[in-house]
């Protein structure tokens, strides 16, 4: 039986290092709403995105400065792409994706391996649902890409980019469906049914 | 017979509740689509709506704390909230005080050090009031914070205890609050029963306070059950399903 866990409920009587948990008196407690399955694995259902080096993020260029580009990546402060790290010529409003490089103790974030996304559009989803949109070894994402003929880039920060060509209304519907049903089992099978139904 | 004697005649509470009985409650989570987290709470005649935003960049910038996130609470009571008119809806002496005590209660629950230089906004609007709106606001705010996915040490809830008609009672309604002997709003964390808020009107002896806190702890368990149900209901349209990553 799955079990919905509220902040402050015990996950394990052993100290464990997991995201969205904390240890007190040698026991591990949840710090956000999550789910605990039979094997004692804890999955957060609601969470605030906290960046880690190497995460893929999608962003919007909000400022062009001498030292680099300022990019909105759905965080409380904007990330920067230092000018010396890139040859791209970006303008305000350009959509990009890249990886999180360094995170400074002050909370400033540098991006690396940034590429420009031409055209298309961005929308956001709750970050706790992103792993479900990607699926195991990106199985879910591949399925959506194939069946709708679109290019999609999913950022860990909850921003999703979709290309201009392909069946965009269907992609939007599919992602909405995943976000609503993210906590359910056998989602990939349900998704293929859902897509079949809407393709006709 | 004065109004006071009328309300507490034959040692019963005005609405016929037992001394440790709470007013009926209804909670719902995720009702505002534009807020990061939200909740709605009906508690007796109280109707409270709460929205949470953040963590987002703290404004004004000079208020930013490089070590932790700021919790900013705005409690406001609607002009039409209760039988007597409440004047204008803007900040008042009363609402500033309640905003402050709610903020201090929530600050102790949220891991503020995780999000430096940011603020977490909590907006509580009282749509209808019938005694005990500050404790209802804390209960609703804790739910909305959980819905927003903001990391917290524990869930918390508020409950008022007090003395009316010479009896220690839980969850005072408007009449008991105004005409009773004493009113003590409390906010407690769920697991350790740490006291996050304690205010008192009127007089209680030390023994009475101890008894009242004991009753409040029992009541907070009941409220936590309701909070849990509210969050559960978001995920349980098909109870037989199991989710694994």
XYZ file of C-alpha atoms in Angstrom:
445
model
C 0.000 0.000 0.000
C 1.315 3.388 -0.821
C 1.275 5.836 1.989
C 1.075 9.611 1.761
C 3.568 11.202 4.143
C 3.324 14.716 5.547
C 6.285 16.840 6.661
C 7.590 15.665 10.027
C 6.553 12.032 9.662
C 9.117 9.304 10.201
C 10.552 7.595 7.116
C 13.098 5.370 8.803
C 14.507 4.746 12.273
C 17.983 4.809 10.692
C 19.718 8.044 9.708
C 19.609 8.318 5.914
C 20.832 10.921 3.458
C 17.969 11.561 1.073
C 16.737 14.694 -0.614
C 13.776 16.383 1.056
C 14.380 14.658 4.373
C 16.204 15.500 7.582
C 17.767 13.530 10.409
C 16.986 14.162 14.056
C 18.039 11.950 16.994
C 19.219 9.234 14.594
C 15.888 8.996 12.774
C 14.939 10.201 9.315
C 11.898 12.405 8.813
C 10.207 13.764 5.702
C 10.331 17.501 5.107
C 7.847 17.694 2.221
C 4.691 15.837 1.203
C 5.727 12.537 -0.316
C 4.927 8.920 -0.772
C 6.324 5.903 1.047
C 6.010 2.508 -0.665
C 6.222 -1.029 0.742
C 10.007 -1.165 0.484
C 10.322 2.059 2.446
C 11.334 4.159 -0.548
C 10.368 7.781 -0.252
C 9.271 9.843 -3.252
C 8.575 13.556 -2.851
C 5.303 14.656 -4.449
C 5.651 18.410 -3.985
C 8.999 20.126 -3.850
C 10.868 23.318 -4.527
C 13.638 22.884 -7.107
C 17.105 23.058 -5.640
C 19.801 23.174 -8.336
C 22.659 20.669 -8.506
C 25.715 20.836 -10.778
C 25.063 18.885 -13.977
C 21.291 19.362 -14.027
C 19.816 20.160 -17.423
C 17.899 23.410 -17.364
C 15.840 25.345 -19.881
C 15.914 29.113 -19.594
C 15.095 32.502 -21.070
C 17.698 35.205 -21.638
C 16.557 38.215 -19.626
C 19.591 40.489 -19.886
C 22.754 40.901 -21.939
C 25.646 42.285 -19.930
C 29.301 42.867 -20.635
C 30.306 39.942 -18.431
C 27.766 37.549 -19.948
C 24.124 36.685 -20.249
C 21.596 36.720 -17.429
C 19.227 33.781 -17.744
C 15.936 33.092 -15.979
C 15.935 29.430 -14.946
C 12.807 29.333 -12.742
C 14.806 29.916 -9.555
C 14.653 32.650 -6.953
C 17.670 34.324 -8.562
C 18.787 34.367 -12.201
C 21.712 32.303 -13.501
C 24.564 33.709 -15.568
C 26.308 32.429 -18.657
C 29.775 34.029 -18.524
C 30.786 35.605 -21.835
C 34.217 33.918 -21.775
C 32.566 30.460 -21.706
C 30.535 30.859 -24.869
C 30.637 32.014 -28.468
C 26.879 32.335 -28.714
C 25.390 35.681 -29.602
C 22.197 35.786 -27.649
C 19.572 38.459 -27.349
C 16.993 39.189 -24.725
C 14.067 36.772 -25.016
C 16.077 33.959 -26.597
C 15.334 30.474 -25.333
C 18.302 28.327 -24.322
C 19.131 25.086 -22.606
C 22.268 24.035 -20.824
C 23.775 22.506 -17.741
C 24.312 23.951 -14.326
C 28.037 24.481 -13.880
C 29.201 26.038 -10.670
C 27.061 26.993 -7.709
C 28.764 29.653 -5.604
C 28.326 29.775 -1.827
C 26.468 33.058 -2.301
C 23.840 31.189 -4.320
C 24.918 32.548 -7.722
C 24.786 29.996 -10.509
C 26.907 29.684 -13.658
C 25.641 27.747 -16.662
C 27.746 25.733 -19.103
C 27.266 23.861 -22.410
C 24.512 26.279 -23.317
C 22.780 25.958 -26.674
C 20.216 28.146 -28.284
C 16.722 26.831 -28.987
C 15.317 28.329 -32.176
C 11.643 29.162 -32.168
C 9.185 27.113 -30.165
C 7.893 28.018 -26.773
C 8.419 27.430 -23.085
C 5.980 26.538 -20.338
C 6.437 25.387 -16.778
C 5.362 22.353 -14.734
C 5.825 21.548 -11.026
C 9.420 20.374 -10.581
C 8.449 17.311 -8.544
C 6.680 15.928 -11.659
C 9.682 16.285 -14.001
C 11.103 12.766 -13.362
C 7.750 11.301 -14.393
C 7.636 13.310 -17.622
C 11.071 11.975 -18.519
C 10.348 8.397 -17.364
C 12.782 5.530 -16.884
C 15.754 6.093 -19.220
C 13.643 8.805 -20.848
C 11.095 6.200 -22.046
C 8.137 8.507 -21.508
C 9.776 11.425 -23.284
C 10.794 9.283 -26.264
C 7.240 8.053 -26.594
C 5.826 11.575 -26.571
C 8.423 12.731 -29.101
C 7.746 9.836 -31.487
C 3.974 9.922 -31.361
C 3.631 13.662 -31.745
C 6.587 14.436 -34.037
C 7.804 17.290 -31.877
C 11.133 18.205 -30.427
C 10.954 18.583 -26.649
C 13.562 19.646 -24.118
C 12.700 19.085 -20.469
C 14.678 20.975 -17.851
C 15.064 19.772 -14.279
C 14.023 23.272 -13.299
C 10.457 22.639 -14.499
C 10.701 24.573 -17.768
C 9.772 22.603 -20.879
C 10.519 23.719 -24.434
C 8.512 22.499 -27.448
C 9.431 23.030 -31.088
C 7.083 24.747 -33.521
C 6.373 21.764 -35.767
C 4.350 18.707 -34.796
C 1.183 18.117 -32.841
C 1.606 20.752 -30.131
C -1.934 20.664 -28.665
C -1.475 16.944 -28.057
C 1.857 17.480 -26.288
C 0.255 20.028 -24.002
C -2.602 17.632 -23.226
C -0.214 14.741 -22.600
C 1.993 16.708 -20.215
C -1.042 18.033 -18.358
C -2.218 14.426 -17.998
C 1.153 13.307 -16.623
C 1.268 16.146 -14.096
C -2.211 15.261 -12.843
C -1.515 11.536 -12.631
C 2.148 11.582 -11.676
C 1.613 9.607 -8.454
C -0.053 6.623 -10.150
C 1.402 3.281 -11.181
C 1.823 2.090 -14.763
C 1.794 5.571 -16.180
C 3.704 4.708 -19.374
C 1.046 2.136 -20.390
C -1.732 4.572 -19.610
C 0.030 7.231 -21.634
C 0.261 5.112 -24.779
C -3.483 4.452 -24.485
C -4.134 8.133 -23.927
C -2.107 9.108 -26.988
C -3.796 6.478 -29.174
C -7.190 7.759 -28.126
C -6.321 11.339 -28.960
C -4.522 10.613 -32.234
C -7.772 9.597 -33.900
C -30.095 37.387 34.225
C -27.103 38.933 32.470
C -26.106 37.812 29.017
C -23.142 36.018 30.511
C -25.314 33.877 32.779
C -27.690 33.175 29.926
C -24.977 31.842 27.653
C -23.474 29.486 30.233
C -26.646 28.356 32.041
C -26.758 24.805 33.454
C -23.017 24.391 32.852
C -23.361 23.658 29.149
C -21.548 25.238 26.244
C -23.667 27.538 24.069
C -23.631 25.152 21.093
C -23.984 22.041 23.268
C -20.504 20.652 22.598
C -18.536 18.508 25.058
C -15.658 20.332 26.755
C -13.019 18.659 24.576
C -15.029 18.673 21.368
C -13.945 20.669 18.320
C -16.275 22.492 15.980
C -16.834 20.713 12.630
C -13.956 21.208 10.200
C -13.525 21.035 6.458
C -10.191 21.406 4.672
C -9.187 21.529 1.064
C -5.783 21.847 -0.579
C -4.679 23.269 -3.919
C -7.622 25.530 -4.631
C -5.722 28.464 -6.148
C -4.118 27.719 -9.496
C -1.746 30.694 -9.546
C -0.298 30.225 -6.062
C 2.516 27.728 -5.413
C 0.447 26.259 -2.589
C -2.993 27.012 -1.230
C -5.612 25.814 1.190
C -9.136 26.506 2.318
C -10.387 25.828 5.819
C -13.834 25.895 7.319
C -13.803 25.580 11.089
C -17.182 26.132 12.679
C -18.198 29.571 11.444
C -14.665 30.463 10.357
C -13.807 30.454 6.687
C -10.156 30.997 5.878
C -8.349 30.948 2.555
C -4.554 30.805 2.345
C -2.065 31.143 -0.501
C 1.701 30.585 -0.429
C 4.243 31.931 -2.923
C 7.932 31.260 -3.027
C 10.704 30.935 -2.162
C 11.292 33.933 -4.407
C 13.740 36.830 -4.438
C 13.264 38.958 -1.320
C 12.051 42.482 -2.015
C 13.199 45.120 -1.031
C 16.729 43.881 -1.626
C 18.154 45.380 1.572
C 15.801 43.145 3.566
C 17.444 40.000 2.170
C 19.146 37.775 4.679
C 22.253 36.066 3.200
C 21.787 33.145 5.585
C 18.082 32.412 5.448
C 14.741 32.919 3.804
C 12.247 35.430 5.195
C 8.744 34.281 5.989
C 6.332 37.117 5.314
C 2.781 36.654 6.514
C -0.169 38.866 5.730
C -3.327 38.171 7.663
C -6.344 40.144 6.672
C -9.927 39.984 7.778
C -12.613 40.862 5.292
C -14.907 43.766 6.043
C -17.866 41.398 5.870
C -16.278 38.716 8.048
C -18.349 38.965 11.200
C -21.550 40.303 12.739
C -20.010 43.625 13.689
C -18.532 45.573 10.837
C -14.745 45.451 10.677
C -14.148 48.761 8.995
C -11.648 48.844 6.178
C -9.792 45.724 5.162
C -6.297 47.211 5.263
C -3.679 46.639 7.939
C -4.806 47.451 11.447
C -3.360 47.092 14.931
C -5.102 43.731 15.262
C -4.150 42.270 11.885
C -0.525 43.417 12.224
C -0.285 41.599 15.538
C -1.814 38.406 14.170
C 0.422 38.502 11.074
C 3.418 38.743 13.394
C 2.455 35.841 15.650
C 1.626 33.594 12.680
C 4.955 34.498 11.087
C 6.834 33.577 14.246
C 4.994 30.273 14.516
C 5.729 29.325 10.889
C 9.349 30.494 10.945
C 10.064 27.785 13.495
C 8.676 25.082 11.214
C 10.144 26.020 7.818
C 13.785 25.197 6.943
C 14.507 28.837 6.160
C 18.272 28.312 5.937
C 17.798 26.256 2.743
C 16.851 29.246 0.621
C 19.108 32.210 1.427
C 18.232 35.685 0.112
C 14.640 34.735 -0.617
C 11.245 35.283 0.884
C 8.265 33.006 1.355
C 4.964 34.840 1.187
C 1.961 33.571 3.096
C -1.334 35.351 2.570
C -4.227 34.488 4.844
C -7.641 35.952 4.186
C -10.439 35.476 6.680
C -13.679 35.419 4.734
C -15.897 34.711 7.724
C -15.047 34.863 11.396
C -16.526 33.242 14.460
C -13.805 33.188 17.114
C -10.347 31.660 16.806
C -9.302 33.007 13.414
C -5.615 33.185 14.303
C -5.444 29.492 15.124
C -7.487 28.671 12.020
C -5.025 30.756 9.983
C -2.019 28.815 11.302
C -3.739 25.509 10.547
C -4.522 26.646 7.006
C -1.059 28.150 6.457
C 0.685 24.900 7.454
C -1.440 23.056 4.897
C -0.680 25.574 2.160
C 3.071 25.400 2.908
C 2.952 21.606 2.642
C 1.065 21.941 -0.648
C 3.717 24.330 -1.958
C 6.420 21.736 -1.232
C 8.329 24.044 1.081
C 10.496 21.915 3.383
C 9.267 21.928 6.965
C 10.451 20.265 10.167
C 6.926 19.281 11.064
C 3.297 20.078 10.455
C 1.712 22.450 12.919
C -1.767 23.492 13.850
C -3.473 25.957 16.110
C -6.201 25.433 18.644
C -7.698 27.726 21.260
C -8.269 26.557 24.803
C -9.742 28.544 27.653
C -12.153 28.814 30.476
C -15.826 29.668 30.287
C -18.604 28.877 32.723
C -15.901 27.727 35.207
C -14.855 24.892 32.913
C -11.727 24.315 30.853
C -12.848 24.032 27.249
C -11.281 23.470 23.833
C -11.872 25.453 20.643
C -13.711 28.516 21.906
C -16.417 29.978 19.729
C -17.205 33.671 19.513
C -19.591 33.779 22.503
C -17.281 31.763 24.725
C -14.370 33.964 23.706
C -16.156 37.253 24.374
C -18.119 36.299 27.483
C -15.919 33.560 28.984
C -13.300 33.956 31.697
C -10.188 33.210 29.705
C -9.017 32.457 26.162
C -5.632 30.961 25.284
C -4.779 30.441 21.598
C -2.047 27.849 21.135
C -0.099 26.594 18.142
C 1.615 23.233 18.474
C 3.938 21.238 16.266
C 2.549 17.800 15.590
C 5.243 15.335 16.630
C 6.959 16.963 19.608
C 4.049 19.192 20.624
C 6.380 22.155 20.815
C 4.551 25.364 21.566
C 4.842 27.803 18.643
C 2.319 30.337 19.837
C 0.845 31.028 23.234
C -1.221 34.056 23.996
C -3.702 34.544 26.783
C -6.640 36.744 27.595
C -8.121 36.716 31.092
C -6.831 34.665 33.981
C -5.988 30.998 34.518
C -4.239 29.286 37.414
C -1.123 27.219 36.786
C -3.083 23.960 37.172
C -5.689 25.187 34.739
C -3.024 26.077 32.176
C -1.497 22.616 32.478
C -4.883 21.010 31.992
C -5.643 23.311 29.050
C -2.365 22.500 27.289
C -3.036 18.797 27.758
C -6.453 19.216 26.127
C -4.897 21.263 23.308
C -2.375 18.497 22.615
C -5.189 15.973 22.235
C -7.115 18.356 19.993
C -4.048 18.981 17.818
C -3.865 15.248 17.067
C -7.413 15.403 15.749
C -6.644 18.472 13.640
C -3.523 16.811 12.234
C -5.655 13.843 11.142
C -7.867 16.282 9.234
C -4.839 17.942 7.632
C -3.564 14.560 6.577
C -6.912 13.650 5.056
C -6.969 16.921 3.112
C -3.546 16.239 1.547
C -4.444 12.578 0.964
C -7.589 13.485 -0.939
C -5.471 15.121 -3.655
C -3.858 11.776 -4.457
C -6.597 9.221 -3.802
C -9.165 9.249 -6.577
C -8.195 5.649 -7.338
C -7.153 4.175 -3.987
C -6.065 0.774 -5.382
C -3.251 2.275 -7.435
C 0.338 2.065 -6.220
C 3.070 4.429 -7.341
C 6.714 3.380 -7.695
C 9.549 5.150 -9.389
